[in-house]
Structure formats: C-alpha cells, structure tokens
Amino acid sequence: MNLILLGPPGAGKGTQARRLEDARGLVQLSTGDMLRAMVKEGGPLGQQAKEIMDAGKLMPDDLMVSMIGERIEKPDVKNGFILDGFPRTVAQAEALDTMLAQKGLKLDHVIEMKVDDAALVERITGRYTCAKCGKGYHDVFETPKVAGVCDACGSTEFKRRADDNAETVKTRLEQYHAQTAPILPYYRDRGVLKTVDGMAEIDEVSRQIEAIIG
Ligand code: AMP
C-alpha cells in the first residue's frame, strides 16, 4: 500500500507515519529527514539546504523529485511507503504521478491531516526529540516521565530542530498555504483524497487513518 500524509508542518505526519511503519510494515519516506541527514553530512549542497530550511522556504522541485525517485528504487519500499513531506507543490505531485506510472506503482490513499494554524505554532515551537532514539516530546503536551530523561532509552540528551522557532514557523505555514494546499484539489479530482481531524488525540487520528486504509 502506498500512501501520502499531507498537512501543514506540525500536523502530526511524522508521528502517524512512524505508527504506520510499526503497524503495517510500510516505510516512511520523509524528505525533511533526508534533507536533515544531508545537512549533517556537510558539503556545499548540505549548506545550501540548511539556509533554505532555516528560512522556512521550499527546496527546488527538481532536487526533491530526484531525491524521492532514487529512494523509491530501493528494495525496502516494495511492501509500500508513506510519503511524509512530499509532494509539497503541484509540480512535485505531477512528477510523482509520472514516476509511479513508469514503475507500475499507484497511490492508494492521500490523507489530509487538518489542523488550525493557531494550534500548529504552539505544537511546533514546543516540540523536541531524544537525540539518541528520536522519541518525540513537547514542552507542554508530552514531557518525559522523569524530567530530562528519555522514557524510551534513558538518554539525557535532547534536540530541537533549527526551523522549529516562531519566526520560521510563520514562513513555513505561509509556504504551506501558498504552495502545498493547491495539491489538495489535485488529489480530490483524482478521487484519492481523504481527510482526518488532525486536532484530535494521537490515538484517535490513528483510528481515523486505519478506518480509511482498512
Ligand atoms: P519537514 O521535516 O517535512 O517539515 O521539512 C523541513 C524543511 O525541509 C521544509 O521546511 C523545507 O525547507 C524542506 N523540504 C522538505 N520536504 C520538501 C519538499 N518536498 N519540497 C521542498 N522542500 C522540502
């Protein structure tokens, strides 16, 4: 099964994608994670990506399309994938359609996670992860059981994304409404778009997604 989770930054795409990986054996393909790995490696392309990401702007379509094109060639995606953070423009959605058709693959569901902008700012600016195992936390909504110690692995090191600050979030949301939201009618016209309530509790959002994918 091949899915897209579509929604603004902070909608919970990553959280739900990781749950679907565990529950369904699908592979999460997060272009944001791929770009952050590229930044960490360094080099001129990594430096360029960092500048664009820190500003909350979008990376060029051709780079993102080839990044995903190479990734879906890998054998681990043969049981299905969950795209998280891609496509982000209509041009990326069109390129994805062409790529999938060439490989004889199809999209089963595009799931929109709907969340109010006001809630997103609070969600994003408070979030952080364990530096060792990647478990997600939030300053207000999900603190570790023992302050400063990861529930999952016991690590005491945590990290925050450089672009999870109030100013960059504003630009990221503007980019979402201007560049990414036009993808919704694109998929609605193709009959694959479903919507879940991203404001609901995490478990409830999972239930709504499960109900769609069956
Ligand atoms: P994310 O982790 O999905 O929130 O992505 C973090 C940042 O990476 C975004 O704000 C963009 O700068 C960049 N990015 C990730 N995916 C894409 C994409 N499909 N197209 C353009 N830029 C992207």
PDB file of C-alpha atoms and ligand atoms in Angstrom:
ATOM      1  CA  MET A   1       0.000   0.000   0.000  1.00  0.00           C
ATOM      2  CA  ASN A   2       1.311   3.435  -0.940  1.00  0.00           C
ATOM      3  CA  LEU A   3       0.154   6.479   1.000  1.00  0.00           C
ATOM      4  CA  ILE A   4       0.747  10.186   1.232  1.00  0.00           C
ATOM      5  CA  LEU A   5       0.250  12.024   4.518  1.00  0.00           C
ATOM      6  CA  LEU A   6      -0.468  15.607   3.617  1.00  0.00           C
ATOM      7  CA  GLY A   7      -0.765  18.505   6.010  1.00  0.00           C
ATOM      8  CA  PRO A   8       0.925  21.603   7.385  1.00  0.00           C
ATOM      9  CA  PRO A   9       4.093  21.417   9.484  1.00  0.00           C
ATOM     10  CA  GLY A  10       3.220  20.131  12.953  1.00  0.00           C
ATOM     11  CA  ALA A  11       0.062  18.323  11.812  1.00  0.00           C
ATOM     12  CA  GLY A  12       1.461  15.026  13.101  1.00  0.00           C
ATOM     13  CA  LYS A  13       2.522  13.462   9.795  1.00  0.00           C
ATOM     14  CA  GLY A  14       5.790  12.091  11.197  1.00  0.00           C
ATOM     15  CA  THR A  15       4.108  10.650  14.292  1.00  0.00           C
ATOM     16  CA  GLN A  16       1.426   8.888  12.276  1.00  0.00           C
ATOM     17  CA  ALA A  17       3.919   7.717   9.633  1.00  0.00           C
ATOM     18  CA  ARG A  18       6.062   6.044  12.313  1.00  0.00           C
ATOM     19  CA  ARG A  19       2.966   4.354  13.751  1.00  0.00           C
ATOM     20  CA  LEU A  20       2.051   3.044  10.300  1.00  0.00           C
ATOM     21  CA  GLU A  21       5.596   1.751   9.843  1.00  0.00           C
ATOM     22  CA  ASP A  22       5.266  -0.287  13.031  1.00  0.00           C
ATOM     23  CA  ALA A  23       1.703  -1.450  12.428  1.00  0.00           C
ATOM     24  CA  ARG A  24       1.817  -2.117   8.681  1.00  0.00           C
ATOM     25  CA  GLY A  25       5.434  -2.702   7.710  1.00  0.00           C
ATOM     26  CA  LEU A  26       5.371   0.294   5.400  1.00  0.00           C
ATOM     27  CA  VAL A  27       8.411   2.541   5.013  1.00  0.00           C
ATOM     28  CA  GLN A  28       8.272   6.216   5.992  1.00  0.00           C
ATOM     29  CA  LEU A  29       9.835   8.417   3.338  1.00  0.00           C
ATOM     30  CA  SER A  30      10.380  11.821   4.914  1.00  0.00           C
ATOM     31  CA  THR A  31      12.070  14.337   2.628  1.00  0.00           C
ATOM     32  CA  GLY A  32      12.666  16.576   5.680  1.00  0.00           C
ATOM     33  CA  ASP A  33      14.616  13.751   7.386  1.00  0.00           C
ATOM     34  CA  MET A  34      16.574  13.104   4.184  1.00  0.00           C
ATOM     35  CA  LEU A  35      17.468  16.790   3.925  1.00  0.00           C
ATOM     36  CA  ARG A  36      18.479  16.983   7.606  1.00  0.00           C
ATOM     37  CA  ALA A  37      20.788  13.986   7.031  1.00  0.00           C
ATOM     38  CA  MET A  38      22.274  15.808   4.044  1.00  0.00           C
ATOM     39  CA  VAL A  39      22.847  18.929   6.162  1.00  0.00           C
ATOM     40  CA  LYS A  40      24.555  16.828   8.835  1.00  0.00           C
ATOM     41  CA  GLU A  41      26.932  15.333   6.277  1.00  0.00           C
ATOM     42  CA  GLY A  42      28.053  18.869   5.367  1.00  0.00           C
ATOM     43  CA  GLY A  43      29.252  19.843   1.884  1.00  0.00           C
ATOM     44  CA  PRO A  44      28.010  22.689  -0.324  1.00  0.00           C
ATOM     45  CA  LEU A  45      24.612  21.127  -1.071  1.00  0.00           C
ATOM     46  CA  GLY A  46      24.029  20.498   2.632  1.00  0.00           C
ATOM     47  CA  GLN A  47      24.933  24.112   3.425  1.00  0.00           C
ATOM     48  CA  GLN A  48      22.543  25.373   0.747  1.00  0.00           C
ATOM     49  CA  ALA A  49      19.753  23.120   2.094  1.00  0.00           C
ATOM     50  CA  LYS A  50      20.360  24.389   5.628  1.00  0.00           C
ATOM     51  CA  GLU A  51      19.950  28.001   4.554  1.00  0.00           C
ATOM     52  CA  ILE A  52      16.670  27.289   2.757  1.00  0.00           C
ATOM     53  CA  MET A  53      15.291  25.151   5.600  1.00  0.00           C
ATOM     54  CA  ASP A  54      16.283  27.626   8.315  1.00  0.00           C
ATOM     55  CA  ALA A  55      14.421  30.316   6.361  1.00  0.00           C
ATOM     56  CA  GLY A  56      11.331  28.098   6.147  1.00  0.00           C
ATOM     57  CA  LYS A  57      11.386  28.165   2.334  1.00  0.00           C
ATOM     58  CA  LEU A  58      11.000  25.202  -0.019  1.00  0.00           C
ATOM     59  CA  MET A  59      13.828  23.349  -1.743  1.00  0.00           C
ATOM     60  CA  PRO A  60      13.803  23.262  -5.584  1.00  0.00           C
ATOM     61  CA  ASP A  61      11.310  20.798  -7.089  1.00  0.00           C
ATOM     62  CA  ASP A  62      13.830  19.012  -9.345  1.00  0.00           C
ATOM     63  CA  LEU A  63      16.118  18.191  -6.415  1.00  0.00           C
ATOM     64  CA  MET A  64      13.245  16.859  -4.312  1.00  0.00           C
ATOM     65  CA  VAL A  65      11.821  14.800  -7.172  1.00  0.00           C
ATOM     66  CA  SER A  66      15.153  13.126  -7.880  1.00  0.00           C
ATOM     67  CA  MET A  67      15.684  12.513  -4.151  1.00  0.00           C
ATOM     68  CA  ILE A  68      12.365  10.639  -3.901  1.00  0.00           C
ATOM     69  CA  GLY A  69      12.888   8.958  -7.292  1.00  0.00           C
ATOM     70  CA  GLU A  70      16.139   7.411  -6.089  1.00  0.00           C
ATOM     71  CA  ARG A  71      14.636   6.424  -2.756  1.00  0.00           C
ATOM     72  CA  ILE A  72      11.662   4.522  -4.184  1.00  0.00           C
ATOM     73  CA  GLU A  73      14.070   2.410  -6.253  1.00  0.00           C
ATOM     74  CA  LYS A  74      15.416   0.829  -3.034  1.00  0.00           C
ATOM     75  CA  PRO A  75      14.221  -2.691  -2.239  1.00  0.00           C
ATOM     76  CA  ASP A  76      12.834  -1.847   1.232  1.00  0.00           C
ATOM     77  CA  VAL A  77       9.931   0.125  -0.248  1.00  0.00           C
ATOM     78  CA  LYS A  78       8.500  -2.866  -2.104  1.00  0.00           C
ATOM     79  CA  ASN A  79       5.877  -3.530   0.619  1.00  0.00           C
ATOM     80  CA  GLY A  80       4.676   0.041   0.363  1.00  0.00           C
ATOM     81  CA  PHE A  81       5.582   3.526   1.501  1.00  0.00           C
ATOM     82  CA  ILE A  82       4.231   6.519   3.370  1.00  0.00           C
ATOM     83  CA  LEU A  83       5.318   9.813   1.909  1.00  0.00           C
ATOM     84  CA  ASP A  84       5.746  12.434   4.644  1.00  0.00           C
ATOM     85  CA  GLY A  85       6.627  15.939   3.448  1.00  0.00           C
ATOM     86  CA  PHE A  86       6.481  15.108  -0.256  1.00  0.00           C
ATOM     87  CA  PRO A  87       4.924  16.257  -2.564  1.00  0.00           C
ATOM     88  CA  ARG A  88       4.834  19.884  -1.426  1.00  0.00           C
ATOM     89  CA  THR A  89       3.964  21.545  -4.742  1.00  0.00           C
ATOM     90  CA  VAL A  90       1.662  20.654  -7.646  1.00  0.00           C
ATOM     91  CA  ALA A  91       4.783  20.223  -9.833  1.00  0.00           C
ATOM     92  CA  GLN A  92       6.110  17.619  -7.356  1.00  0.00           C
ATOM     93  CA  ALA A  93       2.724  15.846  -7.336  1.00  0.00           C
ATOM     94  CA  GLU A  94       2.708  15.690 -11.144  1.00  0.00           C
ATOM     95  CA  ALA A  95       6.299  14.399 -11.233  1.00  0.00           C
ATOM     96  CA  LEU A  96       5.396  11.769  -8.630  1.00  0.00           C
ATOM     97  CA  ASP A  97       2.479  10.552 -10.764  1.00  0.00           C
ATOM     98  CA  THR A  98       4.775  10.174 -13.768  1.00  0.00           C
ATOM     99  CA  MET A  99       7.422   8.391 -11.700  1.00  0.00           C
ATOM    100  CA  LEU A 100       4.938   5.953 -10.166  1.00  0.00           C
ATOM    101  CA  ALA A 101       3.320   5.211 -13.546  1.00  0.00           C
ATOM    102  CA  GLN A 102       6.764   4.404 -15.003  1.00  0.00           C
ATOM    103  CA  LYS A 103       7.396   1.948 -12.187  1.00  0.00           C
ATOM    104  CA  GLY A 104       3.917   0.404 -12.410  1.00  0.00           C
ATOM    105  CA  LEU A 105       3.026   1.679  -8.919  1.00  0.00           C
ATOM    106  CA  LYS A 106      -0.027   3.567  -7.732  1.00  0.00           C
ATOM    107  CA  LEU A 107      -1.123   5.746  -4.851  1.00  0.00           C
ATOM    108  CA  ASP A 108      -3.780   4.075  -2.714  1.00  0.00           C
ATOM    109  CA  HIS A 109      -4.684   6.981  -0.444  1.00  0.00           C
ATOM    110  CA  VAL A 110      -3.761  10.610   0.088  1.00  0.00           C
ATOM    111  CA  ILE A 111      -4.668  11.515   3.653  1.00  0.00           C
ATOM    112  CA  GLU A 112      -5.027  15.160   4.580  1.00  0.00           C
ATOM    113  CA  MET A 113      -4.393  15.936   8.262  1.00  0.00           C
ATOM    114  CA  LYS A 114      -6.385  19.078   9.019  1.00  0.00           C
ATOM    115  CA  VAL A 115      -5.188  21.335  11.869  1.00  0.00           C
ATOM    116  CA  ASP A 116      -5.789  25.011  12.768  1.00  0.00           C
ATOM    117  CA  ASP A 117      -2.803  27.306  12.197  1.00  0.00           C
ATOM    118  CA  ALA A 118      -3.015  28.661  15.773  1.00  0.00           C
ATOM    119  CA  ALA A 119      -2.554  25.164  17.224  1.00  0.00           C
ATOM    120  CA  LEU A 120       0.371  24.473  14.905  1.00  0.00           C
ATOM    121  CA  VAL A 121       2.532  27.308  16.199  1.00  0.00           C
ATOM    122  CA  GLU A 122       2.182  26.045  19.789  1.00  0.00           C
ATOM    123  CA  ARG A 123       2.788  22.434  18.726  1.00  0.00           C
ATOM    124  CA  ILE A 124       5.897  23.168  16.684  1.00  0.00           C
ATOM    125  CA  THR A 125       7.655  25.672  18.933  1.00  0.00           C
ATOM    126  CA  GLY A 126       7.368  23.293  21.923  1.00  0.00           C
ATOM    127  CA  ARG A 127       8.498  20.072  20.282  1.00  0.00           C
ATOM    128  CA  TYR A 128      11.827  18.297  20.728  1.00  0.00           C
ATOM    129  CA  THR A 129      13.197  14.774  20.381  1.00  0.00           C
ATOM    130  CA  CYS A 130      15.567  12.428  22.146  1.00  0.00           C
ATOM    131  CA  ALA A 131      18.972  12.860  20.488  1.00  0.00           C
ATOM    132  CA  LYS A 132      19.636   9.121  20.767  1.00  0.00           C
ATOM    133  CA  CYS A 133      16.429   7.247  19.847  1.00  0.00           C
ATOM    134  CA  GLY A 134      14.380  10.026  18.254  1.00  0.00           C
ATOM    135  CA  LYS A 135      11.332   9.745  20.534  1.00  0.00           C
ATOM    136  CA  GLY A 136       9.267  12.920  20.299  1.00  0.00           C
ATOM    137  CA  TYR A 137       8.338  15.173  23.244  1.00  0.00           C
ATOM    138  CA  HIS A 138       6.667  18.519  23.840  1.00  0.00           C
ATOM    139  CA  ASP A 139       7.328  21.172  26.490  1.00  0.00           C
ATOM    140  CA  VAL A 140       3.640  21.209  27.489  1.00  0.00           C
ATOM    141  CA  PHE A 141       1.799  18.292  25.892  1.00  0.00           C
ATOM    142  CA  GLU A 142       4.255  15.420  26.321  1.00  0.00           C
ATOM    143  CA  THR A 143       7.034  15.707  28.870  1.00  0.00           C
ATOM    144  CA  PRO A 144       9.263  12.759  29.875  1.00  0.00           C
ATOM    145  CA  LYS A 145       8.076  10.869  32.982  1.00  0.00           C
ATOM    146  CA  VAL A 146      11.355  11.741  34.711  1.00  0.00           C
ATOM    147  CA  ALA A 147      12.418  15.284  33.819  1.00  0.00           C
ATOM    148  CA  GLY A 148      15.396  15.289  31.456  1.00  0.00           C
ATOM    149  CA  VAL A 149      15.445  11.509  30.902  1.00  0.00           C
ATOM    150  CA  CYS A 150      14.072   9.843  27.760  1.00  0.00           C
ATOM    151  CA  ASP A 151      11.224   7.403  28.593  1.00  0.00           C
ATOM    152  CA  ALA A 152      12.219   5.080  25.768  1.00  0.00           C
ATOM    153  CA  CYS A 153      16.013   4.786  26.026  1.00  0.00           C
ATOM    154  CA  GLY A 154      17.143   6.633  29.191  1.00  0.00           C
ATOM    155  CA  SER A 155      19.259   9.142  27.293  1.00  0.00           C
ATOM    156  CA  THR A 156      19.611  12.623  28.795  1.00  0.00           C
ATOM    157  CA  GLU A 157      20.326  14.375  25.512  1.00  0.00           C
ATOM    158  CA  PHE A 158      17.576  16.028  23.540  1.00  0.00           C
ATOM    159  CA  LYS A 159      17.490  18.179  20.433  1.00  0.00           C
ATOM    160  CA  ARG A 160      15.268  20.734  18.729  1.00  0.00           C
ATOM    161  CA  ARG A 161      15.004  21.408  15.030  1.00  0.00           C
ATOM    162  CA  ALA A 162      16.637  24.681  13.959  1.00  0.00           C
ATOM    163  CA  ASP A 163      13.488  25.598  11.992  1.00  0.00           C
ATOM    164  CA  ASP A 164      11.050  24.973  14.887  1.00  0.00           C
ATOM    165  CA  ASN A 165      11.040  28.607  16.053  1.00  0.00           C
ATOM    166  CA  ALA A 166       8.136  31.076  15.926  1.00  0.00           C
ATOM    167  CA  GLU A 167       9.542  33.176  13.087  1.00  0.00           C
ATOM    168  CA  THR A 168      10.392  30.289  10.741  1.00  0.00           C
ATOM    169  CA  VAL A 169       7.105  28.556  11.528  1.00  0.00           C
ATOM    170  CA  LYS A 170       5.263  31.605  10.202  1.00  0.00           C
ATOM    171  CA  THR A 171       7.066  31.326   6.844  1.00  0.00           C
ATOM    172  CA  ARG A 172       6.590  27.539   6.756  1.00  0.00           C
ATOM    173  CA  LEU A 173       2.842  27.972   7.229  1.00  0.00           C
ATOM    174  CA  GLU A 174       2.710  30.653   4.515  1.00  0.00           C
ATOM    175  CA  GLN A 175       4.566  28.291   2.183  1.00  0.00           C
ATOM    176  CA  TYR A 176       2.122  25.514   3.046  1.00  0.00           C
ATOM    177  CA  HIS A 177      -0.941  27.597   2.193  1.00  0.00           C
ATOM    178  CA  ALA A 178       0.570  29.108  -0.963  1.00  0.00           C
ATOM    179  CA  GLN A 179       2.448  26.127  -2.429  1.00  0.00           C
ATOM    180  CA  THR A 180       1.223  22.904  -0.839  1.00  0.00           C
ATOM    181  CA  ALA A 181      -2.519  23.377  -0.217  1.00  0.00           C
ATOM    182  CA  PRO A 182      -3.160  23.556  -4.029  1.00  0.00           C
ATOM    183  CA  ILE A 183      -2.235  19.842  -4.086  1.00  0.00           C
ATOM    184  CA  LEU A 184      -5.487  19.076  -2.224  1.00  0.00           C
ATOM    185  CA  PRO A 185      -7.810  19.762  -5.193  1.00  0.00           C
ATOM    186  CA  TYR A 186      -5.292  17.963  -7.451  1.00  0.00           C
ATOM    187  CA  TYR A 187      -5.795  14.727  -5.497  1.00  0.00           C
ATOM    188  CA  ARG A 188      -9.504  15.381  -4.797  1.00  0.00           C
ATOM    189  CA  ASP A 189     -10.092  15.471  -8.565  1.00  0.00           C
ATOM    190  CA  ARG A 190      -8.372  12.078  -8.833  1.00  0.00           C
ATOM    191  CA  GLY A 191     -10.649  10.595  -6.160  1.00  0.00           C
ATOM    192  CA  VAL A 192      -7.878   9.573  -3.724  1.00  0.00           C
ATOM    193  CA  LEU A 193      -8.118  12.340  -1.111  1.00  0.00           C
ATOM    194  CA  LYS A 194      -9.477  11.625   2.385  1.00  0.00           C
ATOM    195  CA  THR A 195      -9.387  13.960   5.384  1.00  0.00           C
ATOM    196  CA  VAL A 196      -8.779  13.231   9.077  1.00  0.00           C
ATOM    197  CA  ASP A 197      -9.109  15.544  12.066  1.00  0.00           C
ATOM    198  CA  GLY A 198      -5.521  16.368  12.976  1.00  0.00           C
ATOM    199  CA  MET A 199      -6.743  18.287  16.056  1.00  0.00           C
ATOM    200  CA  ALA A 200      -7.896  15.029  17.687  1.00  0.00           C
ATOM    201  CA  GLU A 201      -5.810  12.961  20.151  1.00  0.00           C
ATOM    202  CA  ILE A 202      -2.963  10.993  18.532  1.00  0.00           C
ATOM    203  CA  ASP A 203      -4.737   7.630  19.058  1.00  0.00           C
ATOM    204  CA  GLU A 204      -7.955   8.986  17.570  1.00  0.00           C
ATOM    205  CA  VAL A 205      -6.099  10.274  14.495  1.00  0.00           C
ATOM    206  CA  SER A 206      -4.563   6.793  14.109  1.00  0.00           C
ATOM    207  CA  ARG A 207      -8.038   5.250  14.300  1.00  0.00           C
ATOM    208  CA  GLN A 208      -9.344   7.588  11.605  1.00  0.00           C
ATOM    209  CA  ILE A 209      -6.395   6.700   9.359  1.00  0.00           C
ATOM    210  CA  GLU A 210      -6.879   2.964   9.988  1.00  0.00           C
ATOM    211  CA  ALA A 211     -10.559   3.346   9.048  1.00  0.00           C
ATOM    212  CA  ILE A 212      -9.539   4.856   5.714  1.00  0.00           C
ATOM    213  CA  ILE A 213      -6.843   2.369   4.784  1.00  0.00           C
ATOM    214  CA  GLY A 214      -8.810  -0.637   6.067  1.00  0.00           C
TER     215      GLY A 214
HETATM  216  P1  AMP B   1       9.716  18.803   7.166  1.00  0.00           P
HETATM  217  O1  AMP B   1      10.619  17.995   8.033  1.00  0.00           O
HETATM  218  O2  AMP B   1       8.851  17.976   6.258  1.00  0.00           O
HETATM  219  O3  AMP B   1       8.927  19.839   7.940  1.00  0.00           O
HETATM  220  O4  AMP B   1      10.683  19.642   6.181  1.00  0.00           O
HETATM  221  C1  AMP B   1      11.613  20.576   6.666  1.00  0.00           C
HETATM  222  C2  AMP B   1      12.049  21.510   5.560  1.00  0.00           C
HETATM  223  O5  AMP B   1      12.680  20.767   4.509  1.00  0.00           O
HETATM  224  C3  AMP B   1      10.932  22.290   4.863  1.00  0.00           C
HETATM  225  O6  AMP B   1      10.564  23.468   5.562  1.00  0.00           O
HETATM  226  C4  AMP B   1      11.588  22.602   3.506  1.00  0.00           C
HETATM  227  O7  AMP B   1      12.542  23.643   3.637  1.00  0.00           O
HETATM  228  C5  AMP B   1      12.365  21.315   3.234  1.00  0.00           C
HETATM  229  N1  AMP B   1      11.555  20.315   2.487  1.00  0.00           N
HETATM  230  C6  AMP B   1      11.166  19.080   2.949  1.00  0.00           C
HETATM  231  N2  AMP B   1      10.462  18.421   2.026  1.00  0.00           N
HETATM  232  C7  AMP B   1      10.392  19.254   0.943  1.00  0.00           C
HETATM  233  C8  AMP B   1       9.775  19.152  -0.334  1.00  0.00           C
HETATM  234  N3  AMP B   1       9.075  18.060  -0.697  1.00  0.00           N
HETATM  235  N4  AMP B   1       9.902  20.200  -1.189  1.00  0.00           N
HETATM  236  C9  AMP B   1      10.595  21.309  -0.842  1.00  0.00           C
HETATM  237  N5  AMP B   1      11.192  21.472   0.348  1.00  0.00           N
HETATM  238  C10 AMP B   1      11.100  20.453   1.246  1.00  0.00           C
END
